XYZ file of C-alpha atoms in Angstrom:
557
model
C -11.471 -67.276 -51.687
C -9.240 -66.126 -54.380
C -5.865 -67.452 -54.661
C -5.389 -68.826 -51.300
C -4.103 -70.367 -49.402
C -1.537 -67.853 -48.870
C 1.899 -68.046 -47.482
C 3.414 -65.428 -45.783
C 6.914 -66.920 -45.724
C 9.465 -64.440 -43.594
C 13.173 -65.632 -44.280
C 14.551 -63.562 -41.049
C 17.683 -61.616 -41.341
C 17.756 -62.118 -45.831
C 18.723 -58.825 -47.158
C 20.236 -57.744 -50.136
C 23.799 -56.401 -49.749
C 24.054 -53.427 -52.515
C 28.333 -52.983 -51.581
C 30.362 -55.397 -54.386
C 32.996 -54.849 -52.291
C 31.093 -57.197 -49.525
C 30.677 -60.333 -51.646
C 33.206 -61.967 -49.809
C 31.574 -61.865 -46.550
C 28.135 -61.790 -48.051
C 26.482 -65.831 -46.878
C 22.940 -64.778 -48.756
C 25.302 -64.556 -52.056
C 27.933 -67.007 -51.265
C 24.984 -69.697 -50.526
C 23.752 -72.072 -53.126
C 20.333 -71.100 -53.215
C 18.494 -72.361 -56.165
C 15.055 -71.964 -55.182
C 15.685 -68.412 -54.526
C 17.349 -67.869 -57.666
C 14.581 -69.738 -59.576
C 11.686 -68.173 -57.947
C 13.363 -63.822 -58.076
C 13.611 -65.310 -62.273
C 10.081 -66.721 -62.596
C 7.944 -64.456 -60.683
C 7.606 -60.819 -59.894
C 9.997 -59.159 -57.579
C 11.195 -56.330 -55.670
C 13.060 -54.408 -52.921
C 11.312 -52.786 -49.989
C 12.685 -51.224 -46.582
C 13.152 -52.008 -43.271
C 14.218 -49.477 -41.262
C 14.913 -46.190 -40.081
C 11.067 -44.179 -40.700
C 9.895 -46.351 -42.918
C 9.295 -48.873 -39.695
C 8.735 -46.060 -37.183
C 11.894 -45.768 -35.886
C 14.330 -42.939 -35.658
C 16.581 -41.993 -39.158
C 19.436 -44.269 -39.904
C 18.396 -47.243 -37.162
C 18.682 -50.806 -38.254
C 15.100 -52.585 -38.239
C 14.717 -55.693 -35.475
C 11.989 -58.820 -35.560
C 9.907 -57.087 -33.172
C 9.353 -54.090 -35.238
C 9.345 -55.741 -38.750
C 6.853 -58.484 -37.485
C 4.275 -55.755 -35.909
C 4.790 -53.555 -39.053
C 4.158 -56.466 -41.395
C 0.849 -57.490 -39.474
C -0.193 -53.910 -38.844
C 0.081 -52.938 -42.593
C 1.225 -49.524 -41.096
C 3.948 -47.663 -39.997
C 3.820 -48.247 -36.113
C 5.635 -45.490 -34.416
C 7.524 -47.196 -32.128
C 7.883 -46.342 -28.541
C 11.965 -45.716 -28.532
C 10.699 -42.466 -29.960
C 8.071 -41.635 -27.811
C 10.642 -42.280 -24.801
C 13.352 -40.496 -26.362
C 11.022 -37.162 -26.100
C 10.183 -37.869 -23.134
C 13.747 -38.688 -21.659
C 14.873 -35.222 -23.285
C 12.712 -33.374 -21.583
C 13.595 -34.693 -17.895
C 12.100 -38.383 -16.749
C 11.824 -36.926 -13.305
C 8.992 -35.526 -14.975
C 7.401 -38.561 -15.195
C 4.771 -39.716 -13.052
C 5.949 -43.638 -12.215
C 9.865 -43.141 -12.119
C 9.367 -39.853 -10.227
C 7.511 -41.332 -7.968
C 10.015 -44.522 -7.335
C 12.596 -42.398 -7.046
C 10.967 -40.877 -4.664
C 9.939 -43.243 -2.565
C 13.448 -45.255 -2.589
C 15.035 -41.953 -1.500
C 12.311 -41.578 1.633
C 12.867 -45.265 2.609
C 16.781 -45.193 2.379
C 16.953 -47.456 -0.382
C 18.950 -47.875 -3.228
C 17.732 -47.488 -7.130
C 19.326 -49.927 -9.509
C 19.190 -49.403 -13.174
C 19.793 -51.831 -15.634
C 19.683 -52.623 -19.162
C 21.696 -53.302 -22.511
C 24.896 -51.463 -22.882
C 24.621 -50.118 -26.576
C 23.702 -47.923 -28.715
C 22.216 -49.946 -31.424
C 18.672 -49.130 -30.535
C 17.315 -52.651 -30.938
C 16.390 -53.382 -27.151
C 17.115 -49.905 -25.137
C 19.349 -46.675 -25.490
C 21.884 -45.897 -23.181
C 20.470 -41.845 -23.729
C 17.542 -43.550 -22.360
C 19.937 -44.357 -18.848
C 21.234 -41.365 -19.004
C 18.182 -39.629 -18.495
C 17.409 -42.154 -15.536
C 20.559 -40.712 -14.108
C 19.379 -37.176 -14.250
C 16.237 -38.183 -12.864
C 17.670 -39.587 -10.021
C 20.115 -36.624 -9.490
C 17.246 -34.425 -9.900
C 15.081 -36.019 -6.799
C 18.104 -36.319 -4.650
C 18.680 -39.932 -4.737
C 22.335 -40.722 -4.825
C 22.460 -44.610 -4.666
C 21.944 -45.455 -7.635
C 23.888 -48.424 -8.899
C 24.179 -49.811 -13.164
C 23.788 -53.261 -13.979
C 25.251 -52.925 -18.293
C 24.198 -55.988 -20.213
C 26.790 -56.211 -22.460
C 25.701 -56.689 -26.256
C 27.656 -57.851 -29.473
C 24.730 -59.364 -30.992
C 23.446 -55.855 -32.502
C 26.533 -54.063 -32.099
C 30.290 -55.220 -32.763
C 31.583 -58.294 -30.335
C 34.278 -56.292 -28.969
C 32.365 -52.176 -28.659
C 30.984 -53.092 -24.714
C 34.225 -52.040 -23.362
C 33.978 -48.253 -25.363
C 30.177 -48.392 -24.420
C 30.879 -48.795 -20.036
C 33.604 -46.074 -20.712
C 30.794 -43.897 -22.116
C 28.368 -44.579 -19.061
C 31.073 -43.858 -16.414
C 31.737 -40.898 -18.110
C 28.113 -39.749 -18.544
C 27.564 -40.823 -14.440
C 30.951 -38.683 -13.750
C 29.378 -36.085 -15.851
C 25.636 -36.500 -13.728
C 27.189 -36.759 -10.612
C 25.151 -39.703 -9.638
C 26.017 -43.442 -10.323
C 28.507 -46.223 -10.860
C 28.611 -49.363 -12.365
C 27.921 -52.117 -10.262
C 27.909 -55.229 -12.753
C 28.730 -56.244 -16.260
C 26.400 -59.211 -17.454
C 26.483 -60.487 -21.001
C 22.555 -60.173 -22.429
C 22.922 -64.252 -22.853
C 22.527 -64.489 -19.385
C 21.013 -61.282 -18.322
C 18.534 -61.529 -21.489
C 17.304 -65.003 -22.071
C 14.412 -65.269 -23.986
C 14.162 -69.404 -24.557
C 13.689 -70.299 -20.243
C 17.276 -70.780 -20.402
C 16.937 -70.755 -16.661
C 20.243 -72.193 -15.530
C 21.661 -69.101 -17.492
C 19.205 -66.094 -16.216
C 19.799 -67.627 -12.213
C 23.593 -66.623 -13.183
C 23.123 -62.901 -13.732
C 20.079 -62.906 -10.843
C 23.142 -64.494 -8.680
C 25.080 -61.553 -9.895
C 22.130 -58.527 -9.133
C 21.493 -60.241 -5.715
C 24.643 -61.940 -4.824
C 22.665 -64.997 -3.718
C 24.426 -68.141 -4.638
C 27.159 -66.122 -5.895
C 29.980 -68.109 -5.142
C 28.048 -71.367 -5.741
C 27.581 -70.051 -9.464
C 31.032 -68.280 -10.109
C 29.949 -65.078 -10.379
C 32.770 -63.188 -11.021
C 34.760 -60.310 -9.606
C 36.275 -57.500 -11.308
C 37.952 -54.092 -9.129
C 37.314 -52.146 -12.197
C 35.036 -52.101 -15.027
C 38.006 -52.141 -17.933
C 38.859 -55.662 -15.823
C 35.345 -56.844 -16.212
C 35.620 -56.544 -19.912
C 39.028 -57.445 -20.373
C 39.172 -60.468 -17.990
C 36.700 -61.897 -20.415
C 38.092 -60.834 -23.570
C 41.159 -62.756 -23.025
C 39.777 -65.450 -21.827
C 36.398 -66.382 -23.300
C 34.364 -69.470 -21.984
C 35.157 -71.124 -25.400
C 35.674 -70.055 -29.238
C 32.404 -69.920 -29.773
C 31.482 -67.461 -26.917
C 33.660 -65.044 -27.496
C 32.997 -60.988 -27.437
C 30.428 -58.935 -25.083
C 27.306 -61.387 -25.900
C 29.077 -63.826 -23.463
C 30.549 -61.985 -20.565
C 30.406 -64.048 -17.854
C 28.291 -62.493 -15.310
C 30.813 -60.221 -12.954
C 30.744 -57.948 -9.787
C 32.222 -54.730 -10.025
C 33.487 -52.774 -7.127
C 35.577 -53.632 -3.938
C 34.261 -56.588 -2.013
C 32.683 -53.534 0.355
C 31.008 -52.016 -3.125
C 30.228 -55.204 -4.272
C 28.173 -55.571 -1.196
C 26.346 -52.557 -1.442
C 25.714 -52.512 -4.757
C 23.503 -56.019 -5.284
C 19.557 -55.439 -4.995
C 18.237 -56.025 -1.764
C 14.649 -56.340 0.133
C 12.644 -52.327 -0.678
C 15.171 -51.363 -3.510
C 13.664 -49.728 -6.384
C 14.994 -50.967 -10.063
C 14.498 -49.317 -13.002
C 15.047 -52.083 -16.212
C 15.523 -48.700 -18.756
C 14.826 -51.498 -22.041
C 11.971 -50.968 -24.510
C 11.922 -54.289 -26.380
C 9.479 -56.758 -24.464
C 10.687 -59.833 -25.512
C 14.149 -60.274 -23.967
C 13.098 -58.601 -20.056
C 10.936 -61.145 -19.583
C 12.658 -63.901 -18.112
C 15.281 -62.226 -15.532
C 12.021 -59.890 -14.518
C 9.667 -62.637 -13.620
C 12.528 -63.870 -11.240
C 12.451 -61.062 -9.522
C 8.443 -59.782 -9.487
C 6.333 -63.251 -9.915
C 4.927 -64.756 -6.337
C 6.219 -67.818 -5.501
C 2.864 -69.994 -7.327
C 3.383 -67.687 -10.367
C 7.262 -68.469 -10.342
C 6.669 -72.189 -9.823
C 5.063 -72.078 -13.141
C 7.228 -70.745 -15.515
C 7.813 -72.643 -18.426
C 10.388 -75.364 -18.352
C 14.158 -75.549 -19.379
C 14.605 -77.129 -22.713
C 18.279 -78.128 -21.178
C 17.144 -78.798 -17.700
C 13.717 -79.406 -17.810
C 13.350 -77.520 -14.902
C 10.563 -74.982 -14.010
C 13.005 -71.912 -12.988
C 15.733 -71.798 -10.209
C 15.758 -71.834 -6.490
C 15.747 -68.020 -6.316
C 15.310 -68.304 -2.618
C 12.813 -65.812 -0.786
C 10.955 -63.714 -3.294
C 12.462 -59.690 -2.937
C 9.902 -56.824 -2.589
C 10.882 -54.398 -5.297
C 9.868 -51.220 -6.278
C 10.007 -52.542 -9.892
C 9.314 -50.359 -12.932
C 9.598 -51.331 -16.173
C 10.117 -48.953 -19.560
C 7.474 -50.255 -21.625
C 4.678 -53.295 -21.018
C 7.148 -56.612 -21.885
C 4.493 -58.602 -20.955
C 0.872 -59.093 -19.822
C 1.859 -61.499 -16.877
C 4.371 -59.150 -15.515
C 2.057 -56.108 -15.373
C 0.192 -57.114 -11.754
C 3.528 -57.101 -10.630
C 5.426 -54.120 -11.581
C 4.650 -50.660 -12.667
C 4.833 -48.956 -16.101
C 6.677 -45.917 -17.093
C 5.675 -45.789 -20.678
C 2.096 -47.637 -20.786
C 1.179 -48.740 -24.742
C -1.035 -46.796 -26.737
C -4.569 -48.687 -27.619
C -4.038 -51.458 -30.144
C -4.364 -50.771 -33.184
C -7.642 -51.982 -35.070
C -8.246 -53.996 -38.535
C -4.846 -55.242 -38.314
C -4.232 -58.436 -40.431
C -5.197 -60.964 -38.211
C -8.126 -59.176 -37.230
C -9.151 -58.587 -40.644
C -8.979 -62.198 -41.453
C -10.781 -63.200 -38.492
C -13.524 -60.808 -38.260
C -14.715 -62.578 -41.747
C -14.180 -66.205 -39.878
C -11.083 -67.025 -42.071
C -8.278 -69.018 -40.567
C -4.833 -68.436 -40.127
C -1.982 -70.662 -39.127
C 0.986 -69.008 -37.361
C 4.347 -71.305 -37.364
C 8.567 -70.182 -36.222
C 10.696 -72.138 -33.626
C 10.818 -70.998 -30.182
C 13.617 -68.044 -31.152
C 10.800 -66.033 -33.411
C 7.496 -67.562 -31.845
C 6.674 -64.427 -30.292
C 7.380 -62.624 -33.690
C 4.680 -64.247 -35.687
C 1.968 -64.439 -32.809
C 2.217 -61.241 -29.976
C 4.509 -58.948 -31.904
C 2.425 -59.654 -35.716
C -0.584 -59.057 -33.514
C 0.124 -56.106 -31.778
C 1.068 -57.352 -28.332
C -2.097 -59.565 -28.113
C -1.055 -62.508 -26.706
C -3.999 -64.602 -27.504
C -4.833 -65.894 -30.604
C -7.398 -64.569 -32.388
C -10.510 -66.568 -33.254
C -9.690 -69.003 -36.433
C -5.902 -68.629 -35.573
C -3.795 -71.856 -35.186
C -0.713 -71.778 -33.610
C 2.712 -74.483 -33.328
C 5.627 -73.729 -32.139
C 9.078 -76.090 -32.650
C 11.629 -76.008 -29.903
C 14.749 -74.339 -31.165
C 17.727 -77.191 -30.922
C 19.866 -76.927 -27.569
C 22.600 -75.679 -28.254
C 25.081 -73.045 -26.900
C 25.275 -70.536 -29.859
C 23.599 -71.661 -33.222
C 26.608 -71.749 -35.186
C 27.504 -74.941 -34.028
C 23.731 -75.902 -35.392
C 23.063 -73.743 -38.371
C 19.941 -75.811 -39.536
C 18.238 -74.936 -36.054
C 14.478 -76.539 -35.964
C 14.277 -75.242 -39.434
C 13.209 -78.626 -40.764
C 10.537 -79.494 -38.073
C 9.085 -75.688 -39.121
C 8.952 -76.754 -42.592
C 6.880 -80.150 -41.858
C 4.659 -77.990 -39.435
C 3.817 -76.154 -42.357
C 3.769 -78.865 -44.783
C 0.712 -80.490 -42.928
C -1.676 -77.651 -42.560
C -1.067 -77.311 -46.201
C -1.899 -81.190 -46.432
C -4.659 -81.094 -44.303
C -8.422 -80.874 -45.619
C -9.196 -78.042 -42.982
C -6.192 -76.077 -43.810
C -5.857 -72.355 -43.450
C -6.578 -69.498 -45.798
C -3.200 -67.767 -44.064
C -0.115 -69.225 -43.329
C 2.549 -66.956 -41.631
C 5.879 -68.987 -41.181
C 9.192 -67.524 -40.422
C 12.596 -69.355 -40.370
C 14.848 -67.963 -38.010
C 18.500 -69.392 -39.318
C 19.275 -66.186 -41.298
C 19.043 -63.680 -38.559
C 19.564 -65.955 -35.310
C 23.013 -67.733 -37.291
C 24.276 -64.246 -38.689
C 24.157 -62.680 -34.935
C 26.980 -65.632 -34.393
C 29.281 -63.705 -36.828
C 29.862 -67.127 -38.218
C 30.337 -67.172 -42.180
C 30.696 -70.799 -42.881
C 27.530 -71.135 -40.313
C 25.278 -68.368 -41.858
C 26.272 -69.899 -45.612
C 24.566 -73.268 -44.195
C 22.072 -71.551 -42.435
C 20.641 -69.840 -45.712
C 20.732 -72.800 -47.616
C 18.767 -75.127 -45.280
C 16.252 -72.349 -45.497
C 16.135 -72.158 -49.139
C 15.269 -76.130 -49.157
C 12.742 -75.806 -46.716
C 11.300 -72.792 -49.187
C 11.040 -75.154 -51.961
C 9.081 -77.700 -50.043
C 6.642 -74.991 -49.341
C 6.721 -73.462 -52.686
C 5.985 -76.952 -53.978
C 2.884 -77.821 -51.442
C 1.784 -74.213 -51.991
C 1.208 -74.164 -56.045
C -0.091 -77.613 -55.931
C -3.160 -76.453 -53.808
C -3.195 -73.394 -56.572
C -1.864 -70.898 -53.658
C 0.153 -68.122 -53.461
C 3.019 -66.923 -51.632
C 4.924 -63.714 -50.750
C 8.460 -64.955 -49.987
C 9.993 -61.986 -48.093
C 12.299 -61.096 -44.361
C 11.862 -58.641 -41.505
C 15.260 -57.236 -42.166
C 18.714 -57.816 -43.254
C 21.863 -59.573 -41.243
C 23.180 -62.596 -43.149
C 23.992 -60.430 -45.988
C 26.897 -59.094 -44.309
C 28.861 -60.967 -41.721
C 32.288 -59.070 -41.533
C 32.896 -55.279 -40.936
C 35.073 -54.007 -42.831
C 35.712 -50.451 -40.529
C 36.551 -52.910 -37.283
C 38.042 -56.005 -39.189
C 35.779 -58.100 -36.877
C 33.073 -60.186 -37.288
C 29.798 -58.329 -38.348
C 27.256 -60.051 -35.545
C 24.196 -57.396 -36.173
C 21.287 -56.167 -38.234
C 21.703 -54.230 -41.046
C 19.686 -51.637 -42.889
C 19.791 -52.792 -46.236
C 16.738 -53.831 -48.080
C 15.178 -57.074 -48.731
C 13.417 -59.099 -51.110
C 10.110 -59.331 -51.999
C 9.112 -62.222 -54.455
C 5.052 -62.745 -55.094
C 4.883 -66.532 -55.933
C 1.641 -67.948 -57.577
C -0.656 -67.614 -60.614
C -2.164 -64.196 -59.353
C 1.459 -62.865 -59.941
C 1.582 -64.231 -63.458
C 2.569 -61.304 -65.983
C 2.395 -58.683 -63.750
C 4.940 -56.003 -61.702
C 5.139 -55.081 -58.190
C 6.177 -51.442 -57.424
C 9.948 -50.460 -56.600
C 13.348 -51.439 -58.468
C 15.316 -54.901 -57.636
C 18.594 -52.993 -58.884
C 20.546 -53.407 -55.621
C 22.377 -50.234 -56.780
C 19.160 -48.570 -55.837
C 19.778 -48.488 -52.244
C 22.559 -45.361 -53.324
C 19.993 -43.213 -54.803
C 17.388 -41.249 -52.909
C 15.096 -41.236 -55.614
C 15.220 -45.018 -56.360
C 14.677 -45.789 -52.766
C 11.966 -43.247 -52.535
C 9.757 -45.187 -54.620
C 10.613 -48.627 -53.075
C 7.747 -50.238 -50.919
C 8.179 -51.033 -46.854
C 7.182 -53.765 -44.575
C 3.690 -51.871 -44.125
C 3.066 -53.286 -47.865
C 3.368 -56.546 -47.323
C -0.656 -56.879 -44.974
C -1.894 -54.696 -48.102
C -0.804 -56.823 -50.641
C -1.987 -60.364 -48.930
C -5.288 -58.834 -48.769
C -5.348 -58.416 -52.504
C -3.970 -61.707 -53.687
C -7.013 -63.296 -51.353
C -9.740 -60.561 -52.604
C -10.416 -58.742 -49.696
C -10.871 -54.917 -49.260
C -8.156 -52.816 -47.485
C -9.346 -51.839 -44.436
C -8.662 -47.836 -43.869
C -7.126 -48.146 -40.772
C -3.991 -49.849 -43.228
C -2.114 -47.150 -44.638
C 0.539 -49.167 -46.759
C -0.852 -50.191 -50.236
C -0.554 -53.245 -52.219
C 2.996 -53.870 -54.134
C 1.505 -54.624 -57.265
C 2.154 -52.091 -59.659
C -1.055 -51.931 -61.517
């Protein structure tokens, strides 16, 4: 096999910042990153995009994990289902077949519809248009209690925009005629993704109101006092901003009442992204054998919470988070086929081997999402997955389980049986920049750059190649400028692309690395995109494109 084994190394969140102006918030340049520097001077390099249409996703949106990883493993442009929704919500969701027919059926039984979901407009989980046209749905088909549950954001959005965000809803609802918002839950509770359960049985506490007092969930008469209660008072200095809102009530203590979700309602969870619904939606759908199974807390070590008697729901959810969930809920946007020939297939279907390696935060990434949503491995694919460190927010622990990733991959490169393909991704860049943290994400790159050159090092001595590359940009920016606050999401700058390894001797790969490219239409226009990157692995190891892969191969000739 020629020039293998290959690395697929994914520094999340490493973009290139093209604004001068930023360099003093910019923790990719402020870091001392010598392999980096070594390897974009010795070997051939470039710039290629990650977002907006050139990842499926509307014009002018920032580029998330989940998208990058299924682009990068598809080596396509994989329309992504915000858009398909977005049609659909504009022409009237009460047009559609499963929330139609909830709706219906809450307002025949005298039940209530909640809808809940992030509160933002960044596009990386949900769209509050998307809730909007639940609204209209609902007032369309005559159901009038209908209760929001807004999990606040400030990871992909500014700490401090949930407040603007609520106003919006209540003015959209006003607007409708039809809702009112019924809780305020920051997505680290509402949104776990690591079985975090101690946090996700807060915000269930707050939906249901079981064990409510028990767990502090709090009370607020007004939405503005849910916000601002928080704002002045944050849990600690490291929580501070709409990620961490402490799971509140809104309403009178008669409203609050009403408003939780009870036996027969109907809920409506309006997100697209499958990876954060996961957690708070098996609390609420899995029997009580499925639920005693759930993985354990890395804190606790406990399998779940004591949710008490399981609710029957009329449960739909946007898109298909998971394959365990679907016995238990309905769909309103089912996926399209998967895709065929993607990379792993490819590989497989010619009984090559693959290893697939990130700590717990980006598992998913380089297994279900790279594979299209399969959640089984393909035959000849490995798998190992390091437990992200416990901690509260990953500032406090910018190296995360970055190490322990890099000796994973170490071995399989040390082993006699190792595998042609190595996907790894290190999560610091992206998971430390949502913190807003400069001093944090600074570290965070730099552990990451070590951990590069250990791989780098293993690689070329077994005469392998790498392609040293990230899913999108964050780290590169961590202050905004236009707020004066701390810059805690993505961003849609390009990234680097370096081909490491004697197949990229001599040679170019297509594009510019001028980072005052990204200001010139034309210059960008000829720049390469994550759909590249499955294209040009299959050349360094000699295989044939398959034609289902529309991106080509970054080398120039």
């Amino acid at each position: 096999m020629a020039h293998t084994p290959l690395v697929l190394l994914i520094r999340d969140g490493w973009g290139l910042n093209p604004n001068p102006d930023h360099a003093a918030f910019d923790a990719v340049r402020l870091a001392k990153t010598p392999v980096a520097d070594r390897l974009m001077r010795e070997w051939p390099w470039t710039l290629i995009k990650t977002s907006g249409e050139d990842v499926g996703l509307p014009e002018g949106t920032m580029g998330n994990s989940e998208v990058g990883h299924q682009n990068i493993g598809a080596g396509r442009i994989v329309d992504q289902e915000s858009v398909a929704i977005t049609k659909a919500c504009r022409a009237g969701l009460e047009k559609n077949e499963v929330i139609a027919a909830a709706i219906r059926r809450s307002v025949a039984g005298g039940k209530s519809v909640h809808l809940m979901g992030i509160n933002s407009d960044a596009g990386v989980h949900g769209m509050l248009e998307h809730l909007y046209a639940c609204l209209r749905a609902c007032k369309a088909l005559g159901q009038s209690r209908v209760y929001i549950h807004l999990f606040t954001d400030g990871r992909d959005t500014g700490p401090f925009t949930g407040l603007e965000f609520a106003r919006r809803v209540e003015a959209a609802a006003r607007e409708i005629g039809v809702g009112r918002v019924a809780s305020v839950i920051g997505r680290y509770y509402a949104m776990d993704r690591d079985n975090r359960w101690e946090r996700v049985h807060k915000a269930f506490a707050c939906l249901t109101g079981r064990d409510s007092q028990r767990l502090e969930v709090r009370l607020a008469s007004d939405t503005v006092s849910a916000f601002q209660r928080y704002y002045d008072s944050p849990t600690n200095d490291s929580q501070k901003g709409d990620e961490f809102i402490l799971p509140t009530i809104v309403g009178s203590p008669d409203e609050a009442c009403a408003s939780r979700i009870t036996e027969g309602d109907c809920v409506i969870f309006y997100n697209y992204r499958g990876d954060r619904p996961r957690e708070i939606t098996g609390a609420f759908v899995f029997p009580d054998e499925r639920w005693s199974k759930v993985k354990p807390s890395p804190d606790t070590g406990r399998n779940g919470f004591d949710r008490g008697s399981k609710l029957t729901l009329d449960y739909v959810i946007m898109t298909e988070y998971w394959e365990e969930l679907l016995p238990y809920c309905t769909v309103a946007f089912p996926k399209p086929p998967k895709m065929r020939n993607i990379l792993g297939e490819c590989l497989s279907s010619r009984n090559l081997t693959q290893f697939r390696c990130a700590e717990t935060e980006k598992y998913p990434h380089v297994t279900f999402f790279f594979n299209d949503y399969r959640g089984e491995p393909f035959p000849g694919e490995r798998r190992e997955n390091p437990q992200s460190p416990k901690v509260a927010t990953y500032d406090l622990k910018p190296e995360m389980a970055a190490s322990e990733v890099r000796d994973a991959v170490l071995r399989r490169l040390a082993s006699p049986d190792g595998e042609d393909l190595i996907v790894v991704n290190f999560a610091n860049g992206d998971m430390v920049g949502h913190t807003g943290v400069l001093t944090a994400a600074i570290k965070a790159c730099e552990v990451v750059d070590g951990c590069v050159g250990a791989i780098v090092e293993a690689t070329l001595k077994r005469s392998g190649s790498l392609i040293v590359t990230a899913d999108h940009g964050n780290a590169e920016q961590m202050f905004d400028p236009a707020t004066n606050s701390p810059h805690t999401a993505h961003t849609i700058y390009d990234v680097p692309l370096i081909v490491v390894g004697e197949i990229a001797r001599g040679r170019q790969l297509r594009g510019d690395t001028d980072p005052g490219g990204w200001f010139l239409p034309e210059a960008r226009a000829r720049r390469g995109r994550l759909a590249d990157i499955a294209p040009t692995a299959l050349a360094i190891m000699g295989l044939p494109k398959p034609p289902e892969m529309t991106g080509e191969s970054l080398f120039a000739e």
